[in-house]
Coordinates of C-alpha atoms in Angstrom, one line a residue:
X1255 CA 39.8 1.2 69.5
X1256 CA 39.1 -1.3 66.8
X1257 CA 41.9 -3.5 65.6
X1258 CA 43.9 -2.3 62.6
X1259 CA 42.3 -4.8 60.3
X1260 CA 38.8 -3.6 61.2
X1261 CA 39.9 0.0 60.9
X1262 CA 41.4 -0.7 57.6
X1263 CA 38.3 -2.6 56.5
X1264 CA 36.1 0.2 57.8
X1265 CA 38.2 2.8 56.0
X1266 CA 38.0 0.7 52.8
X1267 CA 34.2 0.5 53.1
X1268 CA 34.0 4.3 53.7
X1269 CA 36.2 5.0 50.7
X1270 CA 34.2 2.5 48.7
X1271 CA 31.1 4.4 49.6
X1272 CA 32.7 7.6 48.4
X1273 CA 33.8 5.9 45.3
X1274 CA 30.3 4.8 44.8
X1275 CA 29.0 8.4 45.2
X1276 CA 31.8 9.9 43.2
X1277 CA 31.5 7.0 40.8
X1278 CA 28.2 8.2 39.8
X1279 CA 29.7 11.5 38.8
X1280 CA 32.5 9.8 37.1
X1281 CA 30.2 7.5 35.2
X1282 CA 28.0 10.4 34.3
X1283 CA 31.0 12.3 33.0
X1284 CA 32.0 9.3 30.9
X1285 CA 28.5 9.0 29.6
X1286 CA 28.4 12.7 28.8
X1287 CA 31.7 12.5 27.0
X1288 CA 30.5 9.4 25.1
X1289 CA 27.2 11.1 24.3
X1290 CA 28.9 14.2 23.1
X1291 CA 31.1 12.1 20.9
X1292 CA 28.1 10.2 19.6
X1293 CA 26.3 13.5 18.8
X1294 CA 29.3 14.8 17.0
X1295 CA 29.5 11.6 15.0
X1296 CA 25.8 11.7 14.2
X1297 CA 26.0 15.3 13.0
X1298 CA 29.1 14.6 10.9
X1299 CA 27.4 11.5 9.4
X1300 CA 24.2 13.4 8.7
X1301 CA 26.2 16.2 7.1
X1302 CA 28.0 13.8 4.8
X1303 CA 24.7 12.2 3.9
X1304 CA 23.1 15.5 3.2
X1305 CA 26.0 16.6 1.0
X1306 CA 25.8 13.4 -0.9
X1307 CA 22.0 13.8 -1.4
X1308 CA 22.6 17.4 -2.6
X1309 CA 25.1 16.1 -5.1
X1310 CA 22.9 13.3 -6.4
X1311 CA 19.8 15.5 -6.7
X1312 CA 21.8 18.2 -8.5
X1313 CA 23.2 15.7 -11.0
X1314 CA 19.8 14.1 -11.6
X1315 CA 18.2 17.6 -12.2
X1316 CA 21.1 18.4 -14.6
X1317 CA 20.6 15.2 -16.5
X1318 CA 16.8 15.8 -16.8
X1319 CA 17.4 19.3 -18.2
X1320 CA 20.0 18.1 -20.6
X1321 CA 17.9 15.2 -21.8
X1322 CA 14.9 17.5 -22.2
X1323 CA 16.9 19.9 -24.4
X1324 CA 18.2 17.0 -26.5
X1325 CA 14.7 15.6 -26.8
X1326 CA 13.3 19.0 -28.0
X1327 CA 16.0 19.0 -30.7
X1328 CA 15.1 15.5 -31.8
X1329 CA 11.4 15.9 -31.5
X1330 CA 11.1 17.7 -34.9
X1331 CA 12.9 14.8 -36.6
X1332 CA 10.6 12.3 -35.0
X1333 CA 7.5 14.3 -36.1
X1334 CA 8.8 14.3 -39.7
X1335 CA 9.5 10.6 -39.6
X1336 CA 6.1 9.7 -38.1
X1337 CA 3.7 12.3 -39.5
X1338 CA 0.8 9.9 -39.7
X1339 CA 1.1 8.6 -36.1
X1340 CA -0.7 10.4 -33.2
X1341 CA 0.5 10.0 -29.6
X1342 CA 3.2 7.5 -30.6
X1343 CA 5.3 6.7 -27.6
X1344 CA 9.0 6.1 -27.9
X1345 CA 12.0 5.9 -25.5
X1346 CA 14.5 8.6 -25.0
X1347 CA 17.9 8.2 -26.7
X1348 CA 20.4 8.0 -23.8
X1349 CA 23.9 6.6 -23.9
X1350 CA 24.7 3.7 -21.6
X1351 CA 26.6 5.8 -19.1
X1352 CA 23.9 8.4 -18.6
X1353 CA 21.3 5.6 -18.2
X1354 CA 23.4 3.8 -15.6
X1355 CA 24.1 7.0 -13.7
X1356 CA 20.4 7.9 -13.6
X1357 CA 19.5 4.5 -12.2
X1358 CA 22.2 4.7 -9.6
X1359 CA 21.1 8.2 -8.5
X1360 CA 17.5 7.3 -8.2
X1361 CA 18.4 4.3 -6.1
X1362 CA 20.8 6.3 -3.9
X1363 CA 18.2 9.1 -3.3
X1364 CA 15.7 6.6 -1.9
X1365 CA 18.3 4.9 0.2
X1366 CA 19.6 8.1 1.7
X1367 CA 16.2 9.5 2.5
X1368 CA 14.7 6.3 3.9
X1369 CA 17.7 5.4 6.1
X1370 CA 18.1 8.9 7.5
X1371 CA 14.3 9.2 8.2
X1372 CA 14.3 5.8 10.0
X1373 CA 17.2 6.9 12.1
X1374 CA 15.4 10.1 13.0
X1375 CA 12.2 8.2 13.8
X1376 CA 14.1 5.8 16.0
X1377 CA 15.7 8.6 18.0
X1378 CA 12.4 10.4 18.3
X1379 CA 10.6 7.2 19.6
X1380 CA 13.5 6.6 22.1
X1381 CA 13.1 10.2 23.5
X1382 CA 9.4 9.8 23.8
X1383 CA 9.8 6.4 25.5
X1384 CA 12.2 8.0 28.0
X1385 CA 9.7 10.7 28.7
X1386 CA 7.8 8.3 31.0
X1387 CA 10.7 6.2 32.2
X1388 CA 13.2 8.8 33.6
X1389 CA 11.0 9.7 36.6
X1390 CA 10.6 6.2 38.0
X1391 CA 13.9 6.2 39.8
X1392 CA 14.2 5.8 43.6
X1393 CA 16.5 8.7 44.3
X1394 CA 19.8 7.0 43.5
X1395 CA 19.9 7.2 39.8
X1396 CA 19.9 3.5 39.2
X1397 CA 16.2 2.9 38.9
X1398 CA 15.8 0.3 41.6
X1399 CA 17.0 1.8 44.9
X1400 CA 19.6 -0.9 45.4
X1401 CA 22.8 1.0 44.8
X1402 CA 26.1 0.4 46.7
X1403 CA 25.2 3.0 49.3
X1404 CA 21.5 3.8 49.5
X1405 CA 22.0 6.6 52.0
X1406 CA 24.8 8.4 50.2
X1407 CA 22.7 10.0 47.4
X1408 CA 23.0 13.6 48.4
X1409 CA 26.2 14.3 46.5
X1410 CA 25.1 13.2 43.1
X1411 CA 26.3 15.6 40.5
X1412 CA 23.3 15.2 38.2
X1413 CA 19.8 14.5 39.5
X1414 CA 18.0 11.6 37.8
X1415 CA 15.2 13.9 36.5
X1416 CA 17.7 16.2 35.0
X1417 CA 19.7 13.4 33.5
X1418 CA 16.7 11.9 31.9
X1419 CA 15.5 15.2 30.6
X1420 CA 19.0 16.0 29.2
X1421 CA 19.2 12.5 27.6
X1422 CA 15.8 13.1 25.8
X1423 CA 16.9 16.6 24.7
X1424 CA 20.1 15.1 23.4
X1425 CA 18.4 12.4 21.4
X1426 CA 16.0 14.9 19.9
X1427 CA 19.0 17.1 18.9
X1428 CA 20.6 14.0 17.4
X1429 CA 17.5 13.4 15.3
X1430 CA 17.5 16.9 13.8
X1431 CA 20.5 16.5 11.5
X1432 CA 18.9 13.4 10.0
X1433 CA 15.7 15.2 9.5
X1434 CA 17.5 17.8 7.4
X1435 CA 17.8 15.2 4.6
X1436 CA 14.1 14.9 4.3
X1437 CA 13.6 18.6 4.6
X1438 CA 16.0 19.0 1.6
X1439 CA 14.1 16.3 -0.2
X1440 CA 10.9 18.3 0.3
X1441 CA 12.5 21.6 -0.5
X1442 CA 13.8 20.4 -3.9
X1443 CA 10.5 18.6 -4.6
X1444 CA 12.4 15.5 -5.5
X1445 CA 9.3 13.3 -5.4
X1446 CA 7.7 15.4 -8.1
X1447 CA 10.9 15.1 -10.2
X1448 CA 11.0 11.3 -9.9
X1449 CA 7.3 11.0 -10.8
X1450 CA 7.6 13.3 -13.7
X1451 CA 10.6 11.3 -15.0
X1452 CA 8.7 8.0 -14.9
X1453 CA 5.5 9.4 -16.4
X1454 CA 7.3 11.3 -19.1
X1455 CA 6.0 14.7 -18.0
X1456 CA 9.6 15.9 -17.4
X1457 CA 10.3 15.5 -21.2
X1458 CA 6.9 16.7 -22.5
X1459 CA 6.6 19.7 -24.8
X1460 CA 3.3 21.5 -25.3
X1461 CA 4.4 22.6 -28.8
X1462 CA 4.7 19.0 -29.9
X1463 CA 2.0 16.9 -28.1
X1464 CA 2.0 14.2 -30.8
X1465 CA 5.3 12.7 -29.8
X1466 CA 5.3 11.1 -26.3
X1467 CA 8.8 10.5 -25.0
X1468 CA 9.4 8.0 -22.2
X1469 CA 12.5 7.2 -20.1
X1470 CA 14.2 3.8 -20.7
X1471 CA 12.7 0.8 -19.0
X1472 CA 15.6 0.6 -16.5
X1473 CA 15.1 4.2 -15.3
X1474 CA 11.3 3.8 -15.1
X1475 CA 11.6 0.6 -13.1
X1476 CA 14.1 2.2 -10.7
X1477 CA 11.9 5.2 -10.3
X1478 CA 9.0 3.0 -9.2
X1479 CA 11.2 1.1 -6.9
X1480 CA 12.5 4.3 -5.3
X1481 CA 9.1 5.6 -4.6
X1482 CA 8.0 2.2 -3.2
X1483 CA 11.1 2.1 -0.9
X1484 CA 10.2 5.5 0.4
X1485 CA 6.6 4.7 1.1
X1486 CA 7.4 1.3 2.6
X1487 CA 10.3 2.3 4.9
X1488 CA 9.3 5.7 6.4
X1489 CA 8.5 5.5 10.1
X1490 CA 7.4 9.1 11.0
X1491 CA 3.7 10.0 10.3
X1492 CA 4.6 13.4 8.9
X1493 CA 6.9 11.9 6.3
X1494 CA 4.3 9.4 5.1
X1495 CA 1.6 12.0 5.0
X1496 CA 3.8 14.3 3.0
X1497 CA 4.5 11.5 0.5
X1498 CA 0.8 10.7 0.1
X1499 CA -0.7 14.2 0.4
X1500 CA 0.8 16.1 -2.6
X1501 CA -1.1 14.0 -5.2
X1502 CA 2.2 12.8 -6.7
X1503 CA 1.5 9.2 -5.7
X1504 CA -1.9 9.4 -7.4
X1505 CA -0.1 10.5 -10.5
X1506 CA 2.1 7.5 -10.3
X1507 CA -0.9 5.2 -9.8
X1508 CA -2.2 6.5 -13.2
X1509 CA 1.1 5.6 -14.8
X1510 CA 0.5 4.9 -18.6
X1511 CA 1.9 1.4 -18.7
X1512 CA 0.2 0.8 -22.1
X1513 CA 2.5 3.5 -23.6
X1514 CA 5.5 1.6 -22.2
X1515 CA 4.3 -1.6 -23.7
X1516 CA 3.7 0.0 -27.1
X1517 CA 7.2 1.6 -27.1
X1518 CA 8.8 -1.6 -26.0
X1519 CA 6.9 -3.5 -28.7
X1520 CA 8.2 -1.0 -31.3
X1521 CA 11.8 -1.7 -30.2
X1522 CA 11.4 -5.4 -29.6
X1523 CA 11.8 -5.1 -25.8
X1524 CA 9.8 -6.5 -23.0
X1525 CA 8.1 -4.4 -20.3
X1526 CA 7.0 -7.3 -18.1
X1527 CA 9.4 -6.4 -15.3
X1528 CA 8.1 -2.8 -15.1
X1529 CA 4.6 -4.2 -14.7
X1530 CA 5.7 -6.5 -11.9
X1531 CA 7.4 -3.7 -10.0
X1532 CA 4.4 -1.4 -10.5
X1533 CA 1.9 -4.0 -9.1
X1534 CA 4.3 -4.5 -6.1
X1535 CA 4.1 -0.7 -5.6
X1536 CA 0.3 -0.9 -5.5
X1537 CA 0.6 -3.6 -2.9
X1538 CA 2.9 -1.3 -0.8
X1539 CA 0.4 1.5 -1.0
X1540 CA -2.5 -0.9 0.0
X1541 CA -0.6 -2.0 3.1
X1542 CA -0.2 1.6 4.2
X1543 CA -4.0 2.3 4.2
X1544 CA -5.6 3.0 7.5
X1545 CA -8.3 5.3 8.9
X1546 CA -5.9 8.3 8.6
X1547 CA -4.3 7.6 5.3
X1548 CA -7.5 6.5 3.5
X1549 CA -8.3 10.2 2.8
X1550 CA -5.4 10.3 0.3
X1551 CA -6.9 7.4 -1.8
X1552 CA -10.7 7.7 -1.4
X1553 CA -12.6 10.8 -2.5
X1554 CA -16.2 11.9 -2.9
X1555 CA -16.2 14.4 -5.8
X1556 CA -20.0 14.8 -6.0
X1557 CA -23.3 13.1 -6.7
X1558 CA -24.3 11.0 -9.6
X1559 CA -27.4 13.0 -10.8
X1560 CA -27.6 11.3 -14.1
X1561 CA -27.9 7.8 -12.6
X1562 CA -30.5 9.2 -10.1
X1563 CA -32.7 10.5 -12.9
X1564 CA -32.5 7.2 -14.8
X1565 CA -33.5 5.3 -11.6
X1566 CA -36.4 7.6 -11.0
X1567 CA -37.7 7.2 -14.5
X1568 CA -37.5 3.5 -14.3
X1569 CA -39.3 3.4 -10.9
X1570 CA -42.0 5.7 -12.3
X1571 CA -42.5 3.5 -15.3
X1572 CA -42.9 0.4 -13.1
X1573 CA -45.4 2.2 -10.9
X1574 CA -47.5 3.3 -13.9
X1575 CA -47.7 -0.3 -15.2
X1576 CA -49.1 -1.5 -11.8
X1577 CA -53.0 -1.9 -12.0
X1578 CA -55.0 0.0 -9.4
X1579 CA -57.6 -2.8 -9.0
X1580 CA -60.6 -4.5 -10.6
X1581 CA -62.9 -2.1 -12.5
X1582 CA -66.0 -3.8 -11.2
X1583 CA -65.0 -3.3 -7.6
X1584 CA -63.6 0.2 -7.7
X1585 CA -65.7 3.2 -8.6
X1586 CA -64.5 6.5 -9.9
X1587 CA -64.0 8.2 -6.5
X1588 CA -61.9 5.3 -5.3
X1589 CA -59.7 5.5 -8.4
X1590 CA -59.2 9.3 -7.8
X1591 CA -58.3 8.7 -4.2
X1592 CA -55.8 5.9 -5.2
X1593 CA -54.2 8.1 -7.8
X1594 CA -53.9 11.0 -5.4
X1595 CA -52.4 8.8 -2.7
X1596 CA -50.0 7.3 -5.2
X1597 CA -48.8 10.8 -6.3
X1598 CA -48.3 11.9 -2.7
X1599 CA -46.4 8.7 -1.9
X1600 CA -44.2 9.2 -5.0
X1601 CA -43.4 12.7 -3.9
X1602 CA -42.5 11.7 -0.4
X1603 CA -40.3 8.8 -1.5
X1604 CA -38.5 11.1 -4.0
X1605 CA -37.9 13.7 -1.4
X1606 CA -36.6 11.1 1.1
X1607 CA -34.3 9.4 -1.5
X1608 CA -30.7 10.2 -0.7
X1609 CA -28.6 11.6 -3.4
X1610 CA -26.2 9.0 -4.8
X1611 CA -22.5 9.8 -4.2
X1612 CA -19.8 9.4 -6.7
X1613 CA -16.9 7.5 -5.1
X1614 CA -13.4 7.6 -6.6
X1615 CA -10.9 4.9 -5.5
X1616 CA -8.0 5.0 -7.9
X1617 CA -5.9 2.5 -6.0
X1618 CA -8.6 -0.2 -6.2
X1619 CA -9.5 0.7 -9.8
X1620 CA -5.9 0.4 -11.0
X1621 CA -5.3 -2.9 -9.1
X1622 CA -8.4 -4.2 -10.7
X1623 CA -7.0 -3.7 -14.2
X1624 CA -4.3 -6.3 -13.5
X1625 CA -6.7 -9.0 -12.4
X1626 CA -7.4 -10.1 -16.0
X1627 CA -6.8 -13.7 -16.8
X1628 CA -4.2 -12.9 -19.5
X1629 CA -1.9 -11.2 -17.0
X1630 CA 1.2 -12.9 -15.5
X1631 CA 0.3 -15.2 -12.6
X1632 CA 2.3 -13.2 -10.0
X1633 CA 0.9 -9.9 -11.3
X1634 CA -2.7 -11.2 -11.2
X1635 CA -2.5 -12.8 -7.7
X1636 CA -0.8 -9.7 -6.3
X1637 CA -3.5 -7.4 -7.8
X1638 CA -6.3 -9.6 -6.4
X1639 CA -4.7 -9.5 -3.0
X1640 CA -4.6 -5.7 -3.2
X1641 CA -8.3 -5.6 -4.0
X1642 CA -9.2 -8.1 -1.3
X1643 CA -7.1 -6.3 1.3
X1644 CA -8.8 -3.0 0.6
X1645 CA -12.3 -4.6 0.8
X1646 CA -11.3 -6.5 3.9
X1647 CA -10.5 -3.2 5.6
X1648 CA -14.1 -2.1 5.0
X1649 CA -15.4 -5.4 6.3
X1650 CA -13.8 -4.8 9.7
X1651 CA -16.2 -3.3 12.2
X1652 CA -15.6 -1.7 15.6
X1653 CA -16.6 -4.9 17.4
X1654 CA -13.4 -6.5 16.0
X1655 CA -11.4 -3.9 17.8
X1656 CA -13.2 -4.2 21.1
X1657 CA -11.2 -7.2 22.5
X1658 CA -9.6 -6.4 25.8
X1659 CA -7.4 -9.4 25.9
X1660 CA -5.9 -8.5 22.5
X1661 CA -5.6 -4.8 23.4
X1662 CA -3.7 -5.7 26.6
X1663 CA -1.4 -8.3 25.1
X1664 CA -0.6 -6.5 21.9
X1665 CA -0.3 -2.9 23.2
X1666 CA 2.6 -1.2 21.5
X1667 CA 5.1 0.5 23.7
X1668 CA 5.5 3.2 21.1
X1669 CA 1.9 4.1 21.0
X1670 CA 1.7 7.8 20.6
X1671 CA -1.9 8.5 21.0
X1672 CA -1.9 8.5 24.8
X1673 CA 1.5 9.7 26.0
X1674 CA 2.2 11.2 29.4
X1675 CA 4.6 14.2 29.6
X1676 CA 7.1 14.9 32.3
X1677 CA 4.7 17.1 34.3
X1678 CA 2.0 14.4 34.3
X1679 CA -0.2 16.0 31.7
X1680 CA -1.6 14.2 28.6
X1681 CA -0.2 15.0 25.2
X1682 CA -0.3 13.5 21.7
X1683 CA 2.5 12.7 19.4
X1684 CA 5.3 15.1 19.0
X1685 CA 4.3 15.4 15.3
X1686 CA 0.8 16.5 16.3
X1687 CA -0.7 13.4 14.5
X1688 CA -3.2 11.0 16.0
X1689 CA -1.4 7.8 15.2
X1690 CA 1.9 6.4 14.0
X1691 CA 2.4 5.1 10.5
X1692 CA 0.5 1.9 9.5
X1693 CA 2.4 -1.2 10.4
X1694 CA 1.1 -3.1 7.4
X1695 CA -0.4 -5.9 9.6
X1696 CA -4.0 -6.0 8.6
X1697 CA -5.4 -7.5 11.8
X1698 CA -3.8 -4.8 13.9
X1699 CA -5.3 -1.9 11.9
X1700 CA -8.2 -0.1 13.6
X1701 CA -11.5 -0.2 11.9
X1702 CA -12.5 2.5 9.4
X1703 CA -15.3 5.0 10.0
X1704 CA -18.7 3.8 8.9
X1705 CA -19.0 6.4 6.1
X1706 CA -15.7 5.2 4.6
X1707 CA -16.6 1.5 5.0
X1708 CA -19.9 2.0 3.2
X1709 CA -18.2 3.9 0.4
X1710 CA -15.6 1.2 -0.2
X1711 CA -18.2 -1.6 -0.1
X1712 CA -20.5 0.3 -2.6
X1713 CA -17.6 0.9 -4.9
X1714 CA -16.2 -2.6 -4.8
X1715 CA -19.7 -4.3 -5.0
X1716 CA -20.6 -2.5 -8.2
X1717 CA -21.6 -5.3 -10.7
X1718 CA -19.1 -4.3 -13.3
X1719 CA -16.2 -4.3 -10.8
X1720 CA -17.3 -7.6 -9.2
X1721 CA -17.4 -9.1 -12.7
X1722 CA -13.9 -7.8 -13.4
X1723 CA -12.6 -9.3 -10.2
X1724 CA -14.3 -12.7 -10.3
X1725 CA -14.7 -13.5 -14.0
X1726 CA -11.0 -14.0 -14.6
X1727 CA -10.9 -16.5 -11.8
X1728 CA -13.9 -18.4 -13.2
X1729 CA -12.4 -18.4 -16.7
X1730 CA -9.1 -19.8 -15.5
X1731 CA -10.9 -22.5 -13.5
X1732 CA -12.9 -23.4 -16.6
X1733 CA -9.8 -23.5 -18.8
X1734 CA -7.8 -25.6 -16.2
X1735 CA -10.7 -28.1 -15.7
X1736 CA -10.9 -28.5 -19.5
X1737 CA -7.1 -29.2 -19.5
X1738 CA -7.6 -31.7 -16.6
X1739 CA -10.3 -33.5 -18.6
X1740 CA -8.1 -33.7 -21.7
X1741 CA -5.2 -35.0 -19.6
X1742 CA -7.4 -37.7 -18.0
X1743 CA -8.6 -38.9 -21.4
X1744 CA -5.0 -39.1 -22.6
X1745 CA -4.1 -41.2 -19.6
X1746 CA -7.0 -43.5 -20.2
X1747 CA -5.9 -44.0 -23.8
X1748 CA -2.4 -44.8 -22.6
X1749 CA -3.8 -47.2 -20.0
X1750 CA -4.3 -49.9 -22.7
X1751 CA -0.7 -49.6 -23.9
X1752 CA 1.8 -52.3 -23.1
X1753 CA 4.0 -51.8 -20.0
X1754 CA 7.0 -52.7 -22.1
X1755 CA 6.6 -49.7 -24.5
X1756 CA 9.2 -47.2 -23.3
X1757 CA 7.6 -44.4 -25.3
X1758 CA 4.2 -45.0 -23.7
X1759 CA 5.8 -45.1 -20.2
X1760 CA 7.6 -41.8 -20.8
X1761 CA 4.5 -40.1 -22.2
X1762 CA 2.4 -41.5 -19.2
X1763 CA 5.0 -40.0 -16.8
X1764 CA 4.8 -36.6 -18.5
X1765 CA 1.0 -36.6 -18.4
X1766 CA 1.0 -37.4 -14.7
X1767 CA 3.4 -34.5 -14.1
X1768 CA 1.1 -32.3 -16.1
X1769 CA -1.8 -33.5 -14.1
X1770 CA 0.0 -32.6 -10.8
X1771 CA 0.7 -29.1 -12.1
X1772 CA -2.9 -28.6 -13.2
X1773 CA -4.2 -29.8 -9.9
X1774 CA -1.9 -27.3 -8.1
X1775 CA -3.1 -24.5 -10.3
X1776 CA -6.7 -25.4 -9.7
X1777 CA -6.1 -25.4 -6.0
X1778 CA -4.5 -22.0 -6.2
X1779 CA -7.5 -20.6 -7.9
X1780 CA -9.9 -22.2 -5.4
X1781 CA -7.9 -20.7 -2.5
X1782 CA -8.2 -17.3 -4.1
X1783 CA -12.0 -17.8 -4.3
X1784 CA -12.0 -19.0 -0.7
X1785 CA -10.2 -15.9 0.4
X1786 CA -12.6 -13.7 -1.5
X1787 CA -15.7 -15.3 0.1
X1788 CA -14.2 -15.2 3.6
X1789 CA -14.1 -11.4 3.4
X1790 CA -17.7 -11.5 4.6
X1791 CA -19.3 -8.8 2.4
X1792 CA -22.8 -10.2 1.5
X1793 CA -23.3 -8.4 -1.8
X1794 CA -19.9 -9.3 -3.0
X1795 CA -20.4 -13.0 -2.0
X1796 CA -23.8 -13.2 -3.7
X1797 CA -22.5 -11.8 -7.0
X1798 CA -19.4 -14.0 -6.9
X1799 CA -21.3 -17.1 -6.2
X1800 CA -23.7 -16.4 -9.1
X1801 CA -20.8 -15.9 -11.5
X1802 CA -19.1 -19.1 -10.3
X1803 CA -22.3 -21.1 -10.7
X1804 CA -23.1 -19.7 -14.2
X1805 CA -19.6 -19.8 -15.7
X1806 CA -17.9 -22.8 -14.0
X1807 CA -20.1 -25.1 -11.8
X1808 CA -23.0 -25.6 -14.2
X1809 CA -21.1 -26.0 -17.5
X1810 CA -18.1 -27.8 -16.2
X1811 CA -19.3 -29.9 -13.3
X1812 CA -23.0 -30.4 -13.5
X1813 CA -23.7 -30.5 -17.3
X1814 CA -21.3 -33.4 -17.9
X1815 CA -23.3 -35.5 -15.4
X1816 CA -26.3 -35.2 -17.7
X1817 CA -24.5 -36.8 -20.7
X1818 CA -25.1 -40.4 -19.6
X1819 CA -28.8 -39.6 -19.0
X1820 CA -29.2 -38.2 -22.5
X1821 CA -27.3 -41.2 -24.0
X1822 CA -29.6 -43.7 -22.2
X1823 CA -32.7 -41.8 -23.1
X1824 CA -31.8 -41.7 -26.8

């Protein structure tokens, strides 16, 4: 018999093996208990968040109804005071407490819905990721086949496949309570309520259309911020598609900012902060555009028959002015044959001419309105970036996506377009959608379909829109170069002053600082022009270069070079 120490050691090893086998069950029981506790905590947390969301939405609805009733009572007085004014906007009369409560409720609604939706999306992605990873174990439940006792695996209480399946089911069940918040958000149509508040539709009265009532600037600003937070932070495709598909976002894109500016001017307030947040909202929408979400921003309502008729008349008039040939060399029969062939060719070309489509792109059109030179610098640069990003999406072709090294190195582990199920079959995303939400990274976005790319380029390269996009840049360059010239002349005049003159030294220092600031501003404008030309759309580049040459290069850079020649010649 073995010595006692060996027997004891062997007995210890045997017990340790049993402990390892039973330890799996013990650990699983602990995990199950912890998982149950976590699920209970998640359900309780989601229930508390849902109750808070119900309370906040109910209070906001009550406040909107109460304000609308008060506005209807005050509307008659406003009409009597302003009988000669049509569509005169003015802010609602709210006390400070109600205004502060409304701002806080709007902020809290966005925070609750966005946080709960992100938690649900994270749990859903984790369950989908475990769908392919739970079956790769080696029969011992630890994933590598190197457990304490490789041969003692027959007494496991829970098989690895069942454990992985139960874990995924548990994570999906944990996501459901958080999804109930967004379901309540949709059920109560809270997005429509927020948009109606900021646009003033919640306080409109058909009986008195002459008076336009708007919420205070703080409520309007927070409403735009709340919608922007929702659009920017959602992670599930169904959530993003719901936010974009019910046309409420397009209503917010058409927000009448000019009415806010008029109402603020009447009361001596400033609506610049509202404009800044609104342009940031447009940028958030632009970063969410991809081949699936473009349908919510780009539409083809019909054909432009009027423009086609005008073009046909102009082409026919040009053809009629063309001579058929010399009268001495062409006889009557030849003229008849030429006219006949001309008529046939005109009919064939008219029948082959495609009907011109009308393209509506409200997001691009609204961003283009803020590219004017009189806008704030931040607002103008952000709006130009929105326009350039949208055109840049159209400039991307399928060859840019066909890069195997990039596809292999940057493959997302959460890609839901090609997911394997437990039984080895192929399935799409659990939400039934082809892709996940856009990441906002432009170089990772897949290229758009050819039809949509052509439509965007045609819309953006219209001469009027190109002029609205490029002419403010040229005018600012011209203005800044004129200021640079004036600063240089002032520095030349101070160059003859004595170095002992303290006033001249101080003025020279200020002029040099002004010169540095002007040079930085010119560089910013040239960088914007460089970004615009690097998009790579030929028609856009040709029109932009023509505008730059006509409004900036020729008058500001080349024409001054001719002054010495004129002076010497005279």
